[in-house]
XYZ file of C-alpha atoms in Angstrom:
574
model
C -6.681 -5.357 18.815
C -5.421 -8.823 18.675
C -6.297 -10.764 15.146
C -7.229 -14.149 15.088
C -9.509 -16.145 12.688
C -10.527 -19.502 13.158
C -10.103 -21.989 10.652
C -13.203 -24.114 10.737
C -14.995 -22.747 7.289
C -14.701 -24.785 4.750
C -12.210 -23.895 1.713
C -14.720 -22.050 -0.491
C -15.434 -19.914 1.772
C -11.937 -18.459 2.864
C -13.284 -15.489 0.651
C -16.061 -14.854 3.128
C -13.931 -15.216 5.990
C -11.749 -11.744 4.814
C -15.158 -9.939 4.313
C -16.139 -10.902 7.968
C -13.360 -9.604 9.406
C -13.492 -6.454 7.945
C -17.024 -6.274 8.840
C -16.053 -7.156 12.815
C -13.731 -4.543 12.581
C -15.517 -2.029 11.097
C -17.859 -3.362 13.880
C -14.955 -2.167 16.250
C -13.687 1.273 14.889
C -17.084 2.668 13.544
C -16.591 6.313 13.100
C -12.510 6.038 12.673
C -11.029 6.954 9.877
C -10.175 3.819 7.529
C -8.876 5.310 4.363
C -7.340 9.321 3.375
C -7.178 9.477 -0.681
C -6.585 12.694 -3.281
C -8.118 15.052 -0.404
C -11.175 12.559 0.932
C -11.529 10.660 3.862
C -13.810 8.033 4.919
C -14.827 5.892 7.866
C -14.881 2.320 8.786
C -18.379 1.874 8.942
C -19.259 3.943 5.526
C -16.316 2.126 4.137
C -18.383 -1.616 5.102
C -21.492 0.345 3.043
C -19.057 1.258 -0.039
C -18.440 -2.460 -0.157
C -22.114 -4.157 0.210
C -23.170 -1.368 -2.198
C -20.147 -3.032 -4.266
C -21.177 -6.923 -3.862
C -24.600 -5.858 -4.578
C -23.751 -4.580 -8.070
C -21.427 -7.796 -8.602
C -23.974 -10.043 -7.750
C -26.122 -7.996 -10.023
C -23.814 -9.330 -13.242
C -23.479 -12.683 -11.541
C -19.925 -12.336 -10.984
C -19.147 -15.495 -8.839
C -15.814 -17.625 -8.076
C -15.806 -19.082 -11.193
C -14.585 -15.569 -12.650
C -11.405 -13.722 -13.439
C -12.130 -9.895 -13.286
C -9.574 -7.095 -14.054
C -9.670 -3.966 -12.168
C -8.488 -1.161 -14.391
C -9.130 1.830 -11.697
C -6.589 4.602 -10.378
C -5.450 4.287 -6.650
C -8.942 5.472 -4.785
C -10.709 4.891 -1.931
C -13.470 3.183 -4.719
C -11.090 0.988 -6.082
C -9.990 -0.337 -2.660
C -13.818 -1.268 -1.700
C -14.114 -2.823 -5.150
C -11.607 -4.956 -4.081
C -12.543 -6.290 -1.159
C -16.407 -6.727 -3.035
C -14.500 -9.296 -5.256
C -13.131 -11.045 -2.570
C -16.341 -11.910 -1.268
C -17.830 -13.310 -4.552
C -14.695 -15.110 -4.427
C -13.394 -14.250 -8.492
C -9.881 -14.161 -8.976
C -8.879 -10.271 -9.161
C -6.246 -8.954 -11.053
C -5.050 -5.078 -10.627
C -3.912 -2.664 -12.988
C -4.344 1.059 -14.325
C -3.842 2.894 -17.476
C -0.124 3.206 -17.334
C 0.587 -0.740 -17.164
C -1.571 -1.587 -20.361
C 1.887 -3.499 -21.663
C 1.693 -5.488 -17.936
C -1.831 -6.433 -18.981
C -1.492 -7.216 -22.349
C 0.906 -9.588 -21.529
C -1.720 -11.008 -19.272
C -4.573 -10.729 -21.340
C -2.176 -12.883 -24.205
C -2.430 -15.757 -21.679
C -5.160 -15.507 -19.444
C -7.781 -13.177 -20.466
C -10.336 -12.264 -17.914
C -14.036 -12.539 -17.981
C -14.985 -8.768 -16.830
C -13.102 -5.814 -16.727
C -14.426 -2.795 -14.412
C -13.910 0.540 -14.423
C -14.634 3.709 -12.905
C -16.802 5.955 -15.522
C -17.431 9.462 -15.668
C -20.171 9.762 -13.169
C -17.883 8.200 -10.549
C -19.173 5.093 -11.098
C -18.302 1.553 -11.770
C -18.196 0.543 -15.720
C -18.583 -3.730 -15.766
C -17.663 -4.994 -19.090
C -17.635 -8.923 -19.801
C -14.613 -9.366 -21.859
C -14.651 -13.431 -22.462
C -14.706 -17.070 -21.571
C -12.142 -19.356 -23.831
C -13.035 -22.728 -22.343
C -9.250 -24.166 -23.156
C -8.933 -22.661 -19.681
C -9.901 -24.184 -16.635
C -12.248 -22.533 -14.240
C -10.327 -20.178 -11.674
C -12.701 -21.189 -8.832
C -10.058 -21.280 -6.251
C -7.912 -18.613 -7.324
C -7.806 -15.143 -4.596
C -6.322 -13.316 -7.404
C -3.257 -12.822 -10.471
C -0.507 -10.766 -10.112
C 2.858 -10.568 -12.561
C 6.175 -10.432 -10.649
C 8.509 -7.617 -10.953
C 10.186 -9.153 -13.760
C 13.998 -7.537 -11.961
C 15.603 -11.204 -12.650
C 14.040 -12.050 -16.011
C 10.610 -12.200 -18.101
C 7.556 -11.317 -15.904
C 5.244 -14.449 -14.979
C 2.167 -14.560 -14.698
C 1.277 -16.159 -10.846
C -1.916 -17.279 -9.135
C -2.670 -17.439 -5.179
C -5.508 -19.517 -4.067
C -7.909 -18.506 -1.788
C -6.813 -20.382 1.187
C -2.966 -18.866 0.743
C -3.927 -15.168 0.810
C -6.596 -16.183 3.808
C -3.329 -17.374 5.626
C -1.736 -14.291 4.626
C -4.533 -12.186 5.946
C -4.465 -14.163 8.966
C -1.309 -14.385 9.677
C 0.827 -11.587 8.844
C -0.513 -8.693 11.449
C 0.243 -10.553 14.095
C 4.133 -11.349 12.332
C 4.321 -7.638 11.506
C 3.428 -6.306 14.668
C 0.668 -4.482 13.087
C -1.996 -2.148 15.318
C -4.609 -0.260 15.347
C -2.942 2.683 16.685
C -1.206 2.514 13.585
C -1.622 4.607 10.168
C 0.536 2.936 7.214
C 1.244 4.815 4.265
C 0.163 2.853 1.370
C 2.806 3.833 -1.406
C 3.425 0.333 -3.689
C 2.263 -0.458 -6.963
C -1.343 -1.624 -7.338
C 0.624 -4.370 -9.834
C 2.205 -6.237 -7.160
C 0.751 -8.033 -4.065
C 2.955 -6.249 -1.164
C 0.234 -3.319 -1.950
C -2.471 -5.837 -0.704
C -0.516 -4.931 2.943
C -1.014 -1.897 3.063
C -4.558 -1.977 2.001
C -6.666 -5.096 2.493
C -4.587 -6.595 5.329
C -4.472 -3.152 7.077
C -8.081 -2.494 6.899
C -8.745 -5.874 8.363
C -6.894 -4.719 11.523
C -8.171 -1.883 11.889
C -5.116 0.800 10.744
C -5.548 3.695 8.853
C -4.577 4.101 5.347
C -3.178 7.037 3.899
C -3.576 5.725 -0.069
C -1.243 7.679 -1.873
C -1.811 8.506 -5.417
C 0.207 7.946 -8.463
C 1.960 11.353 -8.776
C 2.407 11.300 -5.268
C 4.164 7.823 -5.500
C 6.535 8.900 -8.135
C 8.034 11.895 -6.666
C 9.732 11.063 -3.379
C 10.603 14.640 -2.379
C 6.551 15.555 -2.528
C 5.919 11.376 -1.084
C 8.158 11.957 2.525
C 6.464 15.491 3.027
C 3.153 13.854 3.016
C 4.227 11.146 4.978
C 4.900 13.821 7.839
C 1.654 15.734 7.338
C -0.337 12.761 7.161
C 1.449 11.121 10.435
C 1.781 8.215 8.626
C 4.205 6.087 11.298
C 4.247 2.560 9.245
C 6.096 2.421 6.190
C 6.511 -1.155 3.657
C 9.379 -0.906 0.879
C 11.946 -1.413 -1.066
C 15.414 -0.032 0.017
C 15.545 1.287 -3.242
C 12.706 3.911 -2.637
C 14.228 4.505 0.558
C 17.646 5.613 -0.225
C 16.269 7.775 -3.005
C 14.273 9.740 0.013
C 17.764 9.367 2.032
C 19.028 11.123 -0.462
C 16.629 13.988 -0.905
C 16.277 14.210 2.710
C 19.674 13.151 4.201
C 18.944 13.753 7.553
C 15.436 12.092 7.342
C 13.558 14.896 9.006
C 10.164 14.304 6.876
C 10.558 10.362 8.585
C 11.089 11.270 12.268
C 7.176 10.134 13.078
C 7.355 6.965 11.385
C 7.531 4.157 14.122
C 8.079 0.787 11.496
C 9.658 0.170 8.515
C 9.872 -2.921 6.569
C 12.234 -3.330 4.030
C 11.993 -6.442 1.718
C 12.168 -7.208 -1.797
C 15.769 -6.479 -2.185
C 19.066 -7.265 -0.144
C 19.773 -5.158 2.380
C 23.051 -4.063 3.441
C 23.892 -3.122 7.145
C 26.179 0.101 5.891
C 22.691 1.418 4.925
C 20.676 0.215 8.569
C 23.405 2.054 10.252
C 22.558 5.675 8.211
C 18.968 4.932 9.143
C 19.245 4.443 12.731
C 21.696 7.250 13.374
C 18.887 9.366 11.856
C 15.819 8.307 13.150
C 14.192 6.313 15.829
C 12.039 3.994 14.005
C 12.086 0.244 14.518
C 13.511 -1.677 11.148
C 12.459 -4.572 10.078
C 14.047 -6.965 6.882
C 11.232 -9.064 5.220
C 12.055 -11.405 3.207
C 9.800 -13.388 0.221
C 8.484 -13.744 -3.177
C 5.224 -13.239 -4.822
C 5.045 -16.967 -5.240
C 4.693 -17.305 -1.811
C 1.849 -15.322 -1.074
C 3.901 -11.767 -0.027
C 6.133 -12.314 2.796
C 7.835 -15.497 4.260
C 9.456 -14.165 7.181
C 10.452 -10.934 9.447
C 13.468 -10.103 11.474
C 13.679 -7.015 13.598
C 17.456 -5.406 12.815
C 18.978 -4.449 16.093
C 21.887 -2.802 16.478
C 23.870 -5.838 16.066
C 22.869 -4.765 12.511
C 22.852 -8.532 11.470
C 20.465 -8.677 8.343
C 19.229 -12.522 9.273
C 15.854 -13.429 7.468
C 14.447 -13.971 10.714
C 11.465 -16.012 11.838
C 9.303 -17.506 9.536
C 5.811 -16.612 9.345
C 3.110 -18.876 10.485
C 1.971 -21.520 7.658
C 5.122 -20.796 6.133
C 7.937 -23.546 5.578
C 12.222 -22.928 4.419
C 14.556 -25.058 3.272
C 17.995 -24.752 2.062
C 19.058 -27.724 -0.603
C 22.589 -28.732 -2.755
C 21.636 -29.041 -6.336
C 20.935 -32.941 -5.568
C 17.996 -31.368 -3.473
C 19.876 -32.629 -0.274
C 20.002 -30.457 2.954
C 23.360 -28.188 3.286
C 25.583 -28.293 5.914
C 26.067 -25.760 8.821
C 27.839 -22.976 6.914
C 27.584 -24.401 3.475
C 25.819 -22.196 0.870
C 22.594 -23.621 -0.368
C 19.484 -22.703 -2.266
C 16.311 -21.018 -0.461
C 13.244 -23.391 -1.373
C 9.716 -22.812 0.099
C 6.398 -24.409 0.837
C 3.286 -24.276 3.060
C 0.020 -22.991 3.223
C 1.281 -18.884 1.473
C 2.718 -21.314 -1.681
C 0.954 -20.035 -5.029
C -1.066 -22.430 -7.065
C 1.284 -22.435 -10.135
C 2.260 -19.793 -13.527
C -1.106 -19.020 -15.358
C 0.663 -21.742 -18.274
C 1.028 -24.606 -15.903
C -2.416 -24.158 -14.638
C -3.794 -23.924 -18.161
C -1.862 -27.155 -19.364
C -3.311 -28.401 -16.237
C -0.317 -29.418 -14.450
C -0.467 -27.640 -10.974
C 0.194 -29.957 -7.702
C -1.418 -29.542 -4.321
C 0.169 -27.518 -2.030
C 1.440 -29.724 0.402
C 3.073 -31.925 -2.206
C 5.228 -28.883 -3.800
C 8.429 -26.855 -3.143
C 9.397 -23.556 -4.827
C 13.095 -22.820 -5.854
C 13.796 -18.940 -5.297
C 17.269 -18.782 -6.749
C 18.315 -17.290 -3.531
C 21.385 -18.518 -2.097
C 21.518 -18.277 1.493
C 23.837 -20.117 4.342
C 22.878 -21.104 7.552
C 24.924 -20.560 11.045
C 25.597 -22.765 13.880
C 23.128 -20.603 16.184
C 20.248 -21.126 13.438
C 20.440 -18.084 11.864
C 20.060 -17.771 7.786
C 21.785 -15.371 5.633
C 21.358 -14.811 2.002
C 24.208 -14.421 0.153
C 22.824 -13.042 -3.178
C 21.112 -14.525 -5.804
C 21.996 -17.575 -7.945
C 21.774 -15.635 -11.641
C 24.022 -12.813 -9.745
C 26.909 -15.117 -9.252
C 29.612 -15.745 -11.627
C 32.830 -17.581 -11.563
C 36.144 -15.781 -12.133
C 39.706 -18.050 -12.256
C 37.534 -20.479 -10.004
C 36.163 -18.317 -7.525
C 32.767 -17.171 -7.069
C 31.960 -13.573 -7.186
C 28.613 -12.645 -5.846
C 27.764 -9.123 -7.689
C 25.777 -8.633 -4.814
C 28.469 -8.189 -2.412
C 30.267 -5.842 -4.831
C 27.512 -3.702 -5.241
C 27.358 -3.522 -1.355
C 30.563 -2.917 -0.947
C 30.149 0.082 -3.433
C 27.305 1.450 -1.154
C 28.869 1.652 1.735
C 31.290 4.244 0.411
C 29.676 7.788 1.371
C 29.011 9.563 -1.813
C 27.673 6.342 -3.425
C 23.831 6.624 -3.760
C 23.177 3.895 -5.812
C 24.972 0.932 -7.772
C 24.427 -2.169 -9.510
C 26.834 -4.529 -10.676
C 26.603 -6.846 -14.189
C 29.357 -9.211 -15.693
C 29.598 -9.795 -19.215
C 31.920 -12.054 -21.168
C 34.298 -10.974 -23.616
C 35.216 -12.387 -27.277
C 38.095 -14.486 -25.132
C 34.981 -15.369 -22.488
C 36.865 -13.731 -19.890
C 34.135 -12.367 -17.714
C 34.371 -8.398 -17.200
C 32.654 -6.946 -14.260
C 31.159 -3.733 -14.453
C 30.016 -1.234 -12.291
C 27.250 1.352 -12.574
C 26.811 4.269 -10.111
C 25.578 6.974 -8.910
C 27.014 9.584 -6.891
C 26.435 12.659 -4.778
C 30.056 14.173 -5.011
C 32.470 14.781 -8.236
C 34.675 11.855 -7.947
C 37.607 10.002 -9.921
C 37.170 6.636 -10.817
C 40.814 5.540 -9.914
C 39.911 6.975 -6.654
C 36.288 4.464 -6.054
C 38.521 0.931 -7.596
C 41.159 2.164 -4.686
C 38.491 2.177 -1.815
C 36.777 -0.757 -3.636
C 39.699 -2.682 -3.158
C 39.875 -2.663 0.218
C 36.738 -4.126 0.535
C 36.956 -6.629 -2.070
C 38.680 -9.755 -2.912
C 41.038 -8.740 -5.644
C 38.543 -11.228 -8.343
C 35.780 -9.118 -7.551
C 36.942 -6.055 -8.217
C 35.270 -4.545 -10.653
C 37.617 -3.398 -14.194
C 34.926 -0.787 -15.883
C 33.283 1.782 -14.203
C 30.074 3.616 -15.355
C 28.898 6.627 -13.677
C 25.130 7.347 -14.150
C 23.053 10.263 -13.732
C 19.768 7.851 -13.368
C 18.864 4.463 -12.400
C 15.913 3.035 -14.442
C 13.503 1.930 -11.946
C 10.672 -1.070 -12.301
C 6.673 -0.079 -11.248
C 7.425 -1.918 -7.820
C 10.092 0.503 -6.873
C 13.023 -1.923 -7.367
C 15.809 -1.228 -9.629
C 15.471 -2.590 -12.845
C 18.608 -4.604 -12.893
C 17.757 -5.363 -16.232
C 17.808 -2.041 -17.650
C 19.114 -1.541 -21.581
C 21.680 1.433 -20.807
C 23.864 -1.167 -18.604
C 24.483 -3.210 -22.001
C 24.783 -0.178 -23.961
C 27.501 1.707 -21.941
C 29.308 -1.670 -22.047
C 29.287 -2.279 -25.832
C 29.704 1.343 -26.360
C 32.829 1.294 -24.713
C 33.952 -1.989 -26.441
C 33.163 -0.063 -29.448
C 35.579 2.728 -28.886
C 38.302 0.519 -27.315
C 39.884 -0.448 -30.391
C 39.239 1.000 -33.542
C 41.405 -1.280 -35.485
C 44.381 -1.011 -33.541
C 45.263 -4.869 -31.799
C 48.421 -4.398 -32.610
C 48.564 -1.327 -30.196
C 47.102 -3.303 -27.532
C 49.230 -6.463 -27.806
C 52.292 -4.532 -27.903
C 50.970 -2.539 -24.282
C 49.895 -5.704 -23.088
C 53.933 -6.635 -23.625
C 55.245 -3.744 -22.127
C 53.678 -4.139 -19.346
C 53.931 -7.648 -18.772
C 57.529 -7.251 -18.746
C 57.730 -4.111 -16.539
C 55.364 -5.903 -13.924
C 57.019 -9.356 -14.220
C 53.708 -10.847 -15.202
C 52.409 -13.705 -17.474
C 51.213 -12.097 -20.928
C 48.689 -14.679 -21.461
C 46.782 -13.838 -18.286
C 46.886 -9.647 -18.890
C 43.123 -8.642 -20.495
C 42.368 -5.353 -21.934
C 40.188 -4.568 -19.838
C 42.257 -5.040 -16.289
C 43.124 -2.403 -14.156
C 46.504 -0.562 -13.914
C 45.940 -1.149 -10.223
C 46.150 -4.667 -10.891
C 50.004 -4.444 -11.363
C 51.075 -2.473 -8.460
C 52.162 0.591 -11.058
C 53.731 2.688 -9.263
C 54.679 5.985 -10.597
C 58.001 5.136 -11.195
C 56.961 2.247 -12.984
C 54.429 4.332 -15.377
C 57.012 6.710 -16.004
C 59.019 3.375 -17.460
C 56.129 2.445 -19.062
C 55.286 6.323 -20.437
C 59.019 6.066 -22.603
C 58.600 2.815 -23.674
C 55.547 3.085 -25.222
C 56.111 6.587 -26.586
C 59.484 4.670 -27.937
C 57.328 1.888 -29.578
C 54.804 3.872 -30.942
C 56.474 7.309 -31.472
C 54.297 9.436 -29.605
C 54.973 11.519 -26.845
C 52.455 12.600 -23.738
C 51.282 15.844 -23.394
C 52.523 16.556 -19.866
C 49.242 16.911 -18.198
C 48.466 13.350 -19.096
C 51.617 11.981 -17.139
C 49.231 10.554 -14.664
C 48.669 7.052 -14.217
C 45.417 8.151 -12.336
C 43.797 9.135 -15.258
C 43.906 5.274 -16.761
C 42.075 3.174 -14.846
C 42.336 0.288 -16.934
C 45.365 -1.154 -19.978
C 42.494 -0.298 -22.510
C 42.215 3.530 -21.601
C 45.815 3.908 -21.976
C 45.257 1.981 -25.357
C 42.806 4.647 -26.342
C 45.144 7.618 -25.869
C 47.780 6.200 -27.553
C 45.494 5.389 -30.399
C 44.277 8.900 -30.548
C 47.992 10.166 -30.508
C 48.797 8.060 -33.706
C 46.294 9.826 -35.444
């Protein structure tokens, strides 16, 4: 079914113009199935009555555009047609459940809403007003509130007019491909607006939602075998999500009937493409955007070049890439990704409060994605702008290093974080996750054939478990990547600089190297020590420090960096 709207309603009613399309639909597919949720099913055309009944009860509490309503419901096929009842009265919407009450307080702190609705015992809808503070202005053309994922900083708060998620609606099925053949399996968080996809974007084209629930979204294993059952063949996330079923399911059998996957919210790396397509058949897509922009900016289809391009820009959408002086870049010169166009959000809930928002047309949106573009028009991002640091004058994208770590076999997982020591040498560190016993010395040796030799990373982490955020991304952010660091600064050196200085010596005069540039925390590997050359250094510093090494430690293997070799000496002076 082809989708097209026409855009000659005027802009309050962009609301009504989603409701009518799900109504021609419905119209369409009658008796098909439009949504499978916690063991019930229902059809398009009882699905259209679940909604009127809906708007009828709104209207009831006079819930019009001028209102900001919270729904605080589970995943259900109720709290899906309460949604789309909203729309049409045109009130802002803002989603949430019982687990994200510290999402919504922080919400609530700065914008409260008017109503809140719930789902009561006798399975049905609870409408509570909750207040009006008139320092705010009226929401009237706000479509709804969401928070972002808060995986680069603090959470804001951001609101999407009416005629930007009408755009969306409009637009993206026809960008995505989308058909009504198709049945997507509706897996994000109600808390961010990708799950508006899978849900109210789907329905208006006529798919068929399989809406999982929340235990069902948090364990993968039990999430990919009802992906097969259900014959779900459209899949949306984050390649986060999707190496953690890789890895449950390394050869993908649960996935072999999915036909389209789009993968967005997160850089992609082609190492991990290429395991996809050697195990299934399913077309990939990278999507790339922010929740400022009203879901997704663009699509590329990855072929087998395996080139992860952004791709084409969706309609109504608008890139640029700009020099700090806000100038256009130059053909191959790295430059930040700024948006506008008709998807751009209206502004945080604080500048629309303090009244400062501009019109749409007259603003741009800095990402903090750094991207570069080719000679045959193609964009790449290269990482993000808080992921880049500068070590002896070169810039090290932690992005790349944590790619670079993936692509190794038995790495599931990694993240990369660099943190500045009392000299403000920046130390990179790397956090992983593996599906093989390995040695450390033995993931900086295939890391440095990968890696510029500034990039390599000096401290290495393994981790049994990533901290994840509610949208499925990693939480980059997470408190145990600090804490392993400044644990192991703690146990470095317990009072014993002299120790250190006088390795630092030994070793800059073994290795022929400037003193003042060795750190603590470098690598052995940094100094080409060969065994010969540890052996030198094992009698020199069991000369200095009169010690001697228990023979099983006469490996320079086992230290990969000066300050572990610190440590054992240290432990052998006690």
């Amino acid at each position: 079914m082809e989708f097209e709207m026409k855009l000659e309603k005027q802009f309050d009613q962009f609301n009504i113009l989603i409701y009518e399309e799900l109504k021609k639909t419905s119209k369409i597919m009658g008796k098909k199935t439009a949504i499978v949720c916690q063991g019930k099913q229902i059809d398009y055309n009882a699905f259209l009555s679940l909604v009127n009944q809906y708007i009828s009860l709104l209207n009831a509490y006079k819930i019009t555009k001028y209102d900001f309503v919270a729904i605080q419901m589970e995943r259900s096929i109720e709290m899906v047609a309460l949604l789309f009842a909203t729309i049409y009265t045109g009130a802002a919407f803002f989603l949430t459940n019982k687990e994200y009450n510290v999402r919504y307080l922080s919400l609530i702190d700065v914008l409260p809403p008017t109503w809140t609705i719930t789902k009561n015992n006798e399975n049905g809808l609870q409408i509570n007003p909750f207040g009006r503070n008139s320092q705010y202005l009226s929401l009237g053309e706000t479509a709804y509130v969401f928070l972002t994922s808060g995986s680069t900083g603090k959470p804001k708060i951001i609101l999407t007019s009416h005629e930007s998620f009408f755009n969306t609606v409009r637009t993206l099925p026809k960008a995505f491909q989308f058909d009504i053949n198709d049945c997507v399996g509706a897996l994000s968080d109600i808390a961010f607006d990708v799950f508006l996809t899978e849900t109210v974007i789907a329905l208006c084209t006529g798919m068929k939602v399989i809406l999982f629930d929340e235990k069902q979204c948090k364990q993968p294993r039990l999430l990919t075998q009802l992906i097969k059952e259900q014959g779900v063949n459209v899949l949306q996330t984050v390649p986060s999500r999707m190496r953690m079923i890789l890895y449950l399911d390394p050869e993908l059998e649960l996935l072999r009937s999915v036909k389209k996957i789009y993968l967005g919210g997160e850089k992609v790396e082609p190492e991990f493409i290429r395991k996809l397509k050697s195990k299934i058949s399913a077309r990939i897509f990278h999507v790339y955007g922010t929740t400022e922009d009203s879901i997704w900016t663009s699509i590329c289809e990855i072929d087998n070049s395996l080139e992860i391009e952004i791709g084409r820009l969706i309609e109504g959408h608008f890139l640029e890439l700009l020099n700090e002086n806000g100038d256009d870049v130059a053909i191959g010169e790295p430059g930040c990704i700024y948006l506008s166009g008709k998807g751009l959000f209206q502004g945080y809930a604080e500048d629309y409060i303090s009244n400062t928002i501009k019109p749409i047309g007259k603003r741009k949106f800095c990402t903090g994605d750094y991207a570069v573009k080719t000679e045959d028009d193609k964009i790449f991002i290269l990482g993000r702008k808080d992921n880049m640091v500068k070590i002896q004058g070169q810039r090290v994208e932690l992005e790349e290093i944590e790619s670079a770590a993936k692509s190794i076999h038995y790495i599931v997982e990694a993240v990369a974080k660099a943190y500045q020591n009392t000299n403000e040498d920046w130390i990179i560190c790397l956090y992983y996750k593996s599906s093989a016993v390995i040695q450390k010395s033995d993931l900086e040796k295939e890391l440095r054939l990968k890696l510029p030799q500034g990039a390599v990373p000096k401290l290495y982490f393994q981790i049994d478990k990533f901290d994840y955020l509610p949208s499925g991304k990693l939480d980059r952010n997470s408190y145990q990547f600090k804490f392993l660091y400044e644990k192991h600064k703690a146990t470095v050196l317990p009072n014993h600089e002299d120790v250190a200085k006088k390795v630092c010596s030994i070793i800059a005069e073994l290795c022929n190297h400037e003193l003042s540039k060795i750190n603590l925390n470098d690598s052995l590997g940094n100094f080409e020590i060969t065994s010969i050359i540890f052996v030198k250094l094992v009698i020199e510093c069991e000369k200095q420090f009169s010690i001697q090494f228990d023979n099983e430690d006469l490996d320079v293997e086992l230290y990969s960096t000066i300050a572990d070799l610190v440590k054992y000496i240290c432990m052998r002076l006690k």
